Short mmCIF file of C-alpha atoms in Angstrom, two decimals:
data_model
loop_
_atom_site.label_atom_id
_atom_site.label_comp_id
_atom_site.label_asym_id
_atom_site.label_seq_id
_atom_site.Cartn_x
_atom_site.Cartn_y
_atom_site.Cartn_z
CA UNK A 127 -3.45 -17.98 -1.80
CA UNK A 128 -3.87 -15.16 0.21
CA UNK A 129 -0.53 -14.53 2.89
CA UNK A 130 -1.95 -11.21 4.30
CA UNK A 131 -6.10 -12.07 5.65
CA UNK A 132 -8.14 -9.15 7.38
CA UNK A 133 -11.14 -10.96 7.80
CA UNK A 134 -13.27 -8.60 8.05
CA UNK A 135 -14.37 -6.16 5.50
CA UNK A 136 -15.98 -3.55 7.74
CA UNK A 137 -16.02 -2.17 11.30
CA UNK A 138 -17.83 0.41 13.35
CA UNK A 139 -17.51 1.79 16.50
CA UNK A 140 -18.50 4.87 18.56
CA UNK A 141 -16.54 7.53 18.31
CA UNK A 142 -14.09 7.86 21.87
CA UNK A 143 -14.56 3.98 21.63
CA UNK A 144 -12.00 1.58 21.11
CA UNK A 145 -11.44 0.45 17.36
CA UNK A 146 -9.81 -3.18 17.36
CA UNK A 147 -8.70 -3.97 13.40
CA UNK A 148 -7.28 -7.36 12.84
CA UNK A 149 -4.95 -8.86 10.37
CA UNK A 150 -3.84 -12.43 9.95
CA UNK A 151 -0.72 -13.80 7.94
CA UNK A 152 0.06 -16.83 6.77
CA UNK A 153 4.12 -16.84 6.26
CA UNK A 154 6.35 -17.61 8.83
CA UNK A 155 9.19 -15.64 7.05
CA UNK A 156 7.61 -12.44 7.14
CA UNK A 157 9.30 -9.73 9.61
CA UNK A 158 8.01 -6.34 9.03
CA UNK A 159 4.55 -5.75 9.51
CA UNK A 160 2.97 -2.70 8.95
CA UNK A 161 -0.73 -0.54 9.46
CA UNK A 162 -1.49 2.30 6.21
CA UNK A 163 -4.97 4.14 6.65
CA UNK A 164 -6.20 5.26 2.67
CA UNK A 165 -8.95 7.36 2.11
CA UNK A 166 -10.92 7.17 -1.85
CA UNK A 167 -8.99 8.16 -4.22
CA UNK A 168 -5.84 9.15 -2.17
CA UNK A 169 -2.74 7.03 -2.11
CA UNK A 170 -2.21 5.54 1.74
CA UNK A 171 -0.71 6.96 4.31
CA UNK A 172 1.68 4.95 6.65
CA UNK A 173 0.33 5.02 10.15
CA UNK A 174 2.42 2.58 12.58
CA UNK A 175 5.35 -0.70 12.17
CA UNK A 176 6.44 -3.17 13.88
CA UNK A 177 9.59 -5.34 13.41
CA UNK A 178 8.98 -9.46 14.63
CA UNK A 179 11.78 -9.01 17.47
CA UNK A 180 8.75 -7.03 19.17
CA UNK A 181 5.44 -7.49 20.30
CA UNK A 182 4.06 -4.38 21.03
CA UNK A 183 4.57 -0.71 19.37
CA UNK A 184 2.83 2.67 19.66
CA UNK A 185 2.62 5.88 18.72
CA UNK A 186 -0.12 7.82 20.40
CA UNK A 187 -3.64 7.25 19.72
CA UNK A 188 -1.79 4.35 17.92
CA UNK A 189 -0.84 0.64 19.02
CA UNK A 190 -0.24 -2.76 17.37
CA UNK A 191 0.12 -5.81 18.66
CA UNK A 192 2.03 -8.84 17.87
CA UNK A 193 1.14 -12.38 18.37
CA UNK A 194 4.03 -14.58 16.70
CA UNK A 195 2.80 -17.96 17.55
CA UNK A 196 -0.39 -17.11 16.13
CA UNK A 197 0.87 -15.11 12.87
CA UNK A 198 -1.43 -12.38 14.10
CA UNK A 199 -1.38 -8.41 14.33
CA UNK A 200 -3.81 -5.78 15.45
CA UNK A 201 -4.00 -2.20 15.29
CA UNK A 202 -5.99 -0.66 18.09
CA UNK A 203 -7.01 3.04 17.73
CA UNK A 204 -7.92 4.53 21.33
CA UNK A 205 -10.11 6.45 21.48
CA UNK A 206 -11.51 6.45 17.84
CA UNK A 207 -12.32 9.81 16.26
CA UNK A 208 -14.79 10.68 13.25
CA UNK A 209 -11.03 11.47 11.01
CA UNK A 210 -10.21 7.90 11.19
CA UNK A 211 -12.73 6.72 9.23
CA UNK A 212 -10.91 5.39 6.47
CA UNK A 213 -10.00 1.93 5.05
CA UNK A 214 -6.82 0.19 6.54
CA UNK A 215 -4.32 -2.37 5.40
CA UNK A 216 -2.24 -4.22 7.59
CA UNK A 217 1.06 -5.14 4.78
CA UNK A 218 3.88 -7.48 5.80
CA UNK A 219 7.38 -7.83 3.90
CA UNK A 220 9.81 -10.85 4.17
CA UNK A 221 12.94 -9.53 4.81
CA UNK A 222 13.72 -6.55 2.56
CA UNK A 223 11.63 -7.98 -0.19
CA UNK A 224 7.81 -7.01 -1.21
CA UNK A 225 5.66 -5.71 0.63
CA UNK A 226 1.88 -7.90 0.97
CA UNK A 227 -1.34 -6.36 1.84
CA UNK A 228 -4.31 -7.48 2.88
CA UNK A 229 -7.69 -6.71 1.63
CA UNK A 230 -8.37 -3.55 3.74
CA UNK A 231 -10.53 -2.95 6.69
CA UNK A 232 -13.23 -0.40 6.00
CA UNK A 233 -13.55 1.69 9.68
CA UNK A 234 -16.54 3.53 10.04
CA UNK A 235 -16.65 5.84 13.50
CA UNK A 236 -19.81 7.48 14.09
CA UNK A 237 -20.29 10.25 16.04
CA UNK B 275 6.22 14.36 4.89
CA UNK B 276 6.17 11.60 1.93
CA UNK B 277 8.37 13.36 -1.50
CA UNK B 278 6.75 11.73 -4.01
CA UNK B 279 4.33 12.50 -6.58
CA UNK B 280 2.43 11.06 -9.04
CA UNK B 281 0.86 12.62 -12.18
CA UNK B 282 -1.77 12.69 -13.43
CA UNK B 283 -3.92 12.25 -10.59
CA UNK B 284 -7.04 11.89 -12.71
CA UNK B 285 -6.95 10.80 -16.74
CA UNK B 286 -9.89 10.22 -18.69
CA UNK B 287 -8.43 8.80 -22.31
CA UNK B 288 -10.38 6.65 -25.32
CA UNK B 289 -9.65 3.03 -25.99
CA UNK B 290 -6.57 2.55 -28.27
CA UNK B 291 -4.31 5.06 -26.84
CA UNK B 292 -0.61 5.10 -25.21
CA UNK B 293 -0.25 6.51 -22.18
CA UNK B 294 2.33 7.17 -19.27
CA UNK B 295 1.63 7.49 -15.80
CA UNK B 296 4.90 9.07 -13.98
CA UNK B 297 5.91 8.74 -10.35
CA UNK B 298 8.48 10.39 -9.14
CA UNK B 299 10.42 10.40 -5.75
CA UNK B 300 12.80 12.83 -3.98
CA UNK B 301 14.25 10.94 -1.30
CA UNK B 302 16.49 8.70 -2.96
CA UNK B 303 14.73 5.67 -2.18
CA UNK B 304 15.88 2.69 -4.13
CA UNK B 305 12.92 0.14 -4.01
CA UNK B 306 10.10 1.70 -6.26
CA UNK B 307 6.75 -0.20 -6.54
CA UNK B 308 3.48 -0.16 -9.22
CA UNK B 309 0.02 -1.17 -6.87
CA UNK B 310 -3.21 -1.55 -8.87
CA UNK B 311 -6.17 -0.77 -6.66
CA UNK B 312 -9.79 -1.27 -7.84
CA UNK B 313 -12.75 0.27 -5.75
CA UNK B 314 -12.64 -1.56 -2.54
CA UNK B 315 -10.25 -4.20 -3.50
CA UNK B 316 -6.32 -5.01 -2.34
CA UNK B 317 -3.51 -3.45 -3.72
CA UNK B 318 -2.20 -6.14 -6.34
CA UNK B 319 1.52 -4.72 -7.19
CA UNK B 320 2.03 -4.74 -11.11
CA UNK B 321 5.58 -4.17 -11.17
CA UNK B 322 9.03 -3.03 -8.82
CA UNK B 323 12.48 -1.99 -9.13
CA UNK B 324 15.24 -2.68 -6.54
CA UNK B 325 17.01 0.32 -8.17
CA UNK B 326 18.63 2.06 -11.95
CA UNK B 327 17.98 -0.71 -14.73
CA UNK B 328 16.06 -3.24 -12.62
CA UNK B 329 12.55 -3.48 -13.25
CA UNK B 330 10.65 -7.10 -12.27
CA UNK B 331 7.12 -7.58 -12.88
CA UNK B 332 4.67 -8.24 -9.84
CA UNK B 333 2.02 -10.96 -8.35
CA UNK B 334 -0.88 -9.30 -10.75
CA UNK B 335 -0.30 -9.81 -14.37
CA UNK B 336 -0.53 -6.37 -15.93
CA UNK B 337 0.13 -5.44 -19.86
CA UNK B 338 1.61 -2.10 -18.70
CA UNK B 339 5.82 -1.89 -18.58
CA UNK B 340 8.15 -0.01 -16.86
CA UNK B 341 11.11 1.68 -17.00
CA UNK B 342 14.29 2.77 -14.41
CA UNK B 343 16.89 4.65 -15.95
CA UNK B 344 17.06 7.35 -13.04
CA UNK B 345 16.53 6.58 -9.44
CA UNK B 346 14.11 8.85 -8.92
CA UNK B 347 11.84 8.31 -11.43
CA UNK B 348 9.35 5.61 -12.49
CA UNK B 349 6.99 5.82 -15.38
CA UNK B 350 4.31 3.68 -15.77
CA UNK B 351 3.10 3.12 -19.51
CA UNK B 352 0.52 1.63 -21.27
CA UNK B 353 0.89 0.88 -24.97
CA UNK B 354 -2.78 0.59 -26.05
CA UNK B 355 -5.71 1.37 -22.98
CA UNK B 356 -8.40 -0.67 -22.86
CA UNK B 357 -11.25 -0.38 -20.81
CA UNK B 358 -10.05 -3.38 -19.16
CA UNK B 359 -7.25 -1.19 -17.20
CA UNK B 360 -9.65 0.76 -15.45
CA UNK B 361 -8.11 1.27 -12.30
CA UNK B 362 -6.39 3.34 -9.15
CA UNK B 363 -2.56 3.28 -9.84
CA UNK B 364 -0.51 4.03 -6.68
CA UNK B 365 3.19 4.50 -6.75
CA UNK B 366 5.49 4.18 -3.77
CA UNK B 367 9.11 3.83 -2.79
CA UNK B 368 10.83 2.65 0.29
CA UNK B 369 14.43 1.99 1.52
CA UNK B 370 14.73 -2.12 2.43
CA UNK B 371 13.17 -2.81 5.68
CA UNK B 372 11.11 0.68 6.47
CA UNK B 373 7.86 2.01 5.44
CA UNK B 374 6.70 2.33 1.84
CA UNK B 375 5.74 6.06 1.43
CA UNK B 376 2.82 6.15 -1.96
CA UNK B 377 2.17 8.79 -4.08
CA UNK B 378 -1.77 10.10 -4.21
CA UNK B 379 -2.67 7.88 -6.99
CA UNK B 380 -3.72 8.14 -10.84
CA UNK B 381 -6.95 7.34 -11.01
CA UNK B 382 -7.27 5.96 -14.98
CA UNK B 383 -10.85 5.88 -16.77
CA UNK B 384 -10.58 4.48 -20.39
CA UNK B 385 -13.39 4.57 -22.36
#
């Protein structure tokens, strides 16, 4: 049973558009969540956190949301640029122990 | 800027053979994590360590082990490769409650 959903598998957007990636989790313990941006056949790259006490972080171009009630994140990218083309996982860990990923986002920005 | 490294980043090896995939970290971390990753697939983590002579196995079942004896180091090793273990291996490390920081992968063809 998946704790960590991203339902969907792809996205595109304009670039200098906004991209909007989306990430639903399942347990209610979970208190770290967490956006990495991986490119093939690299290892990924940590972009942006946020700890459950909050519901909003960024970190320039960067900013993700969170929606307690709903067990629901999202990273939005403003404005989108052909470099951030690149699959993302939102992960989530339960206080100090594993991290959980999702299944990845695939962002495509076109130019 | 992430210290850790992974090597090989690429191995090409026939059917039958041991091999070890190292991962090593320089910031003391003392959480150290095994992710499988197959071509547009999640990261399904294969094994972790909390620190020196802990080593638990993960949610995917994987016929690899793993060893701990130094903080900053751990291998990855496969008695016999079979074509079966085809895969992206990503390495990372974190402190409890921060970011995991990954290595750039070992990206293992057996044939």
């Amino acid at each position: 049973d998946q704790q960590v959903k991203q339902n969907s598998p792809s996205l595109s957007v304009q670039e200098g558009r906004i991209s909007i990636l989306n990430c639903d989790y399942t347990n209610s313990m979970f208190d770290y969540f967490l956006w990495y941006k991986k490119y093939p056949a690299e290892g990924p790259t940590f972009l942006i956190s946020i700890s459950s006490i909050k519901d909003k972080n960024e970190d320039g171009r960067f900013t993700v949301f969170l929606n307690k009630s709903a067990k629901h994140l999202s990273l939005h990218i403003v404005p989108s640029q052909p470099g951030d083309s690149a699959v993302y996982f939102c992960a989530a860990e339960d206080y100090g122990q594993n991290f959980v990923f999702g299944p990845g986002t695939r962002l495509s920005v076109l130019p | 800027e992430a210290d850790i490294y992974q090597t090989p980043r690429y191995l090409v090896i026939g059917t039958g053979k041991k091999i070890t995939l190292e991962c090593s970290q320089t910031m003391g971390h003392d959480k150290m994590y095994w992710y499988q990753q197959d071509p547009g697939m999640e990261l399904h983590l294969i094994h972790y360590s909390y620190g020196v002579n802990s080593t638990e196995k993960g949610d995917l079942s994987s016929e690899s082990t793993v060893s701990r004896i130094r903080t900053e180091h751990f291998p990855l090793t496969l008695e016999s490769a079979r074509p079966s273990h085809t895969s992206q291996y990503l390495c990372a490390s974190s402190e409890y409650s921060t970011e995991a920081f990954f290595g750039q992968g070992t990206r293992l063809t057996v044939v």
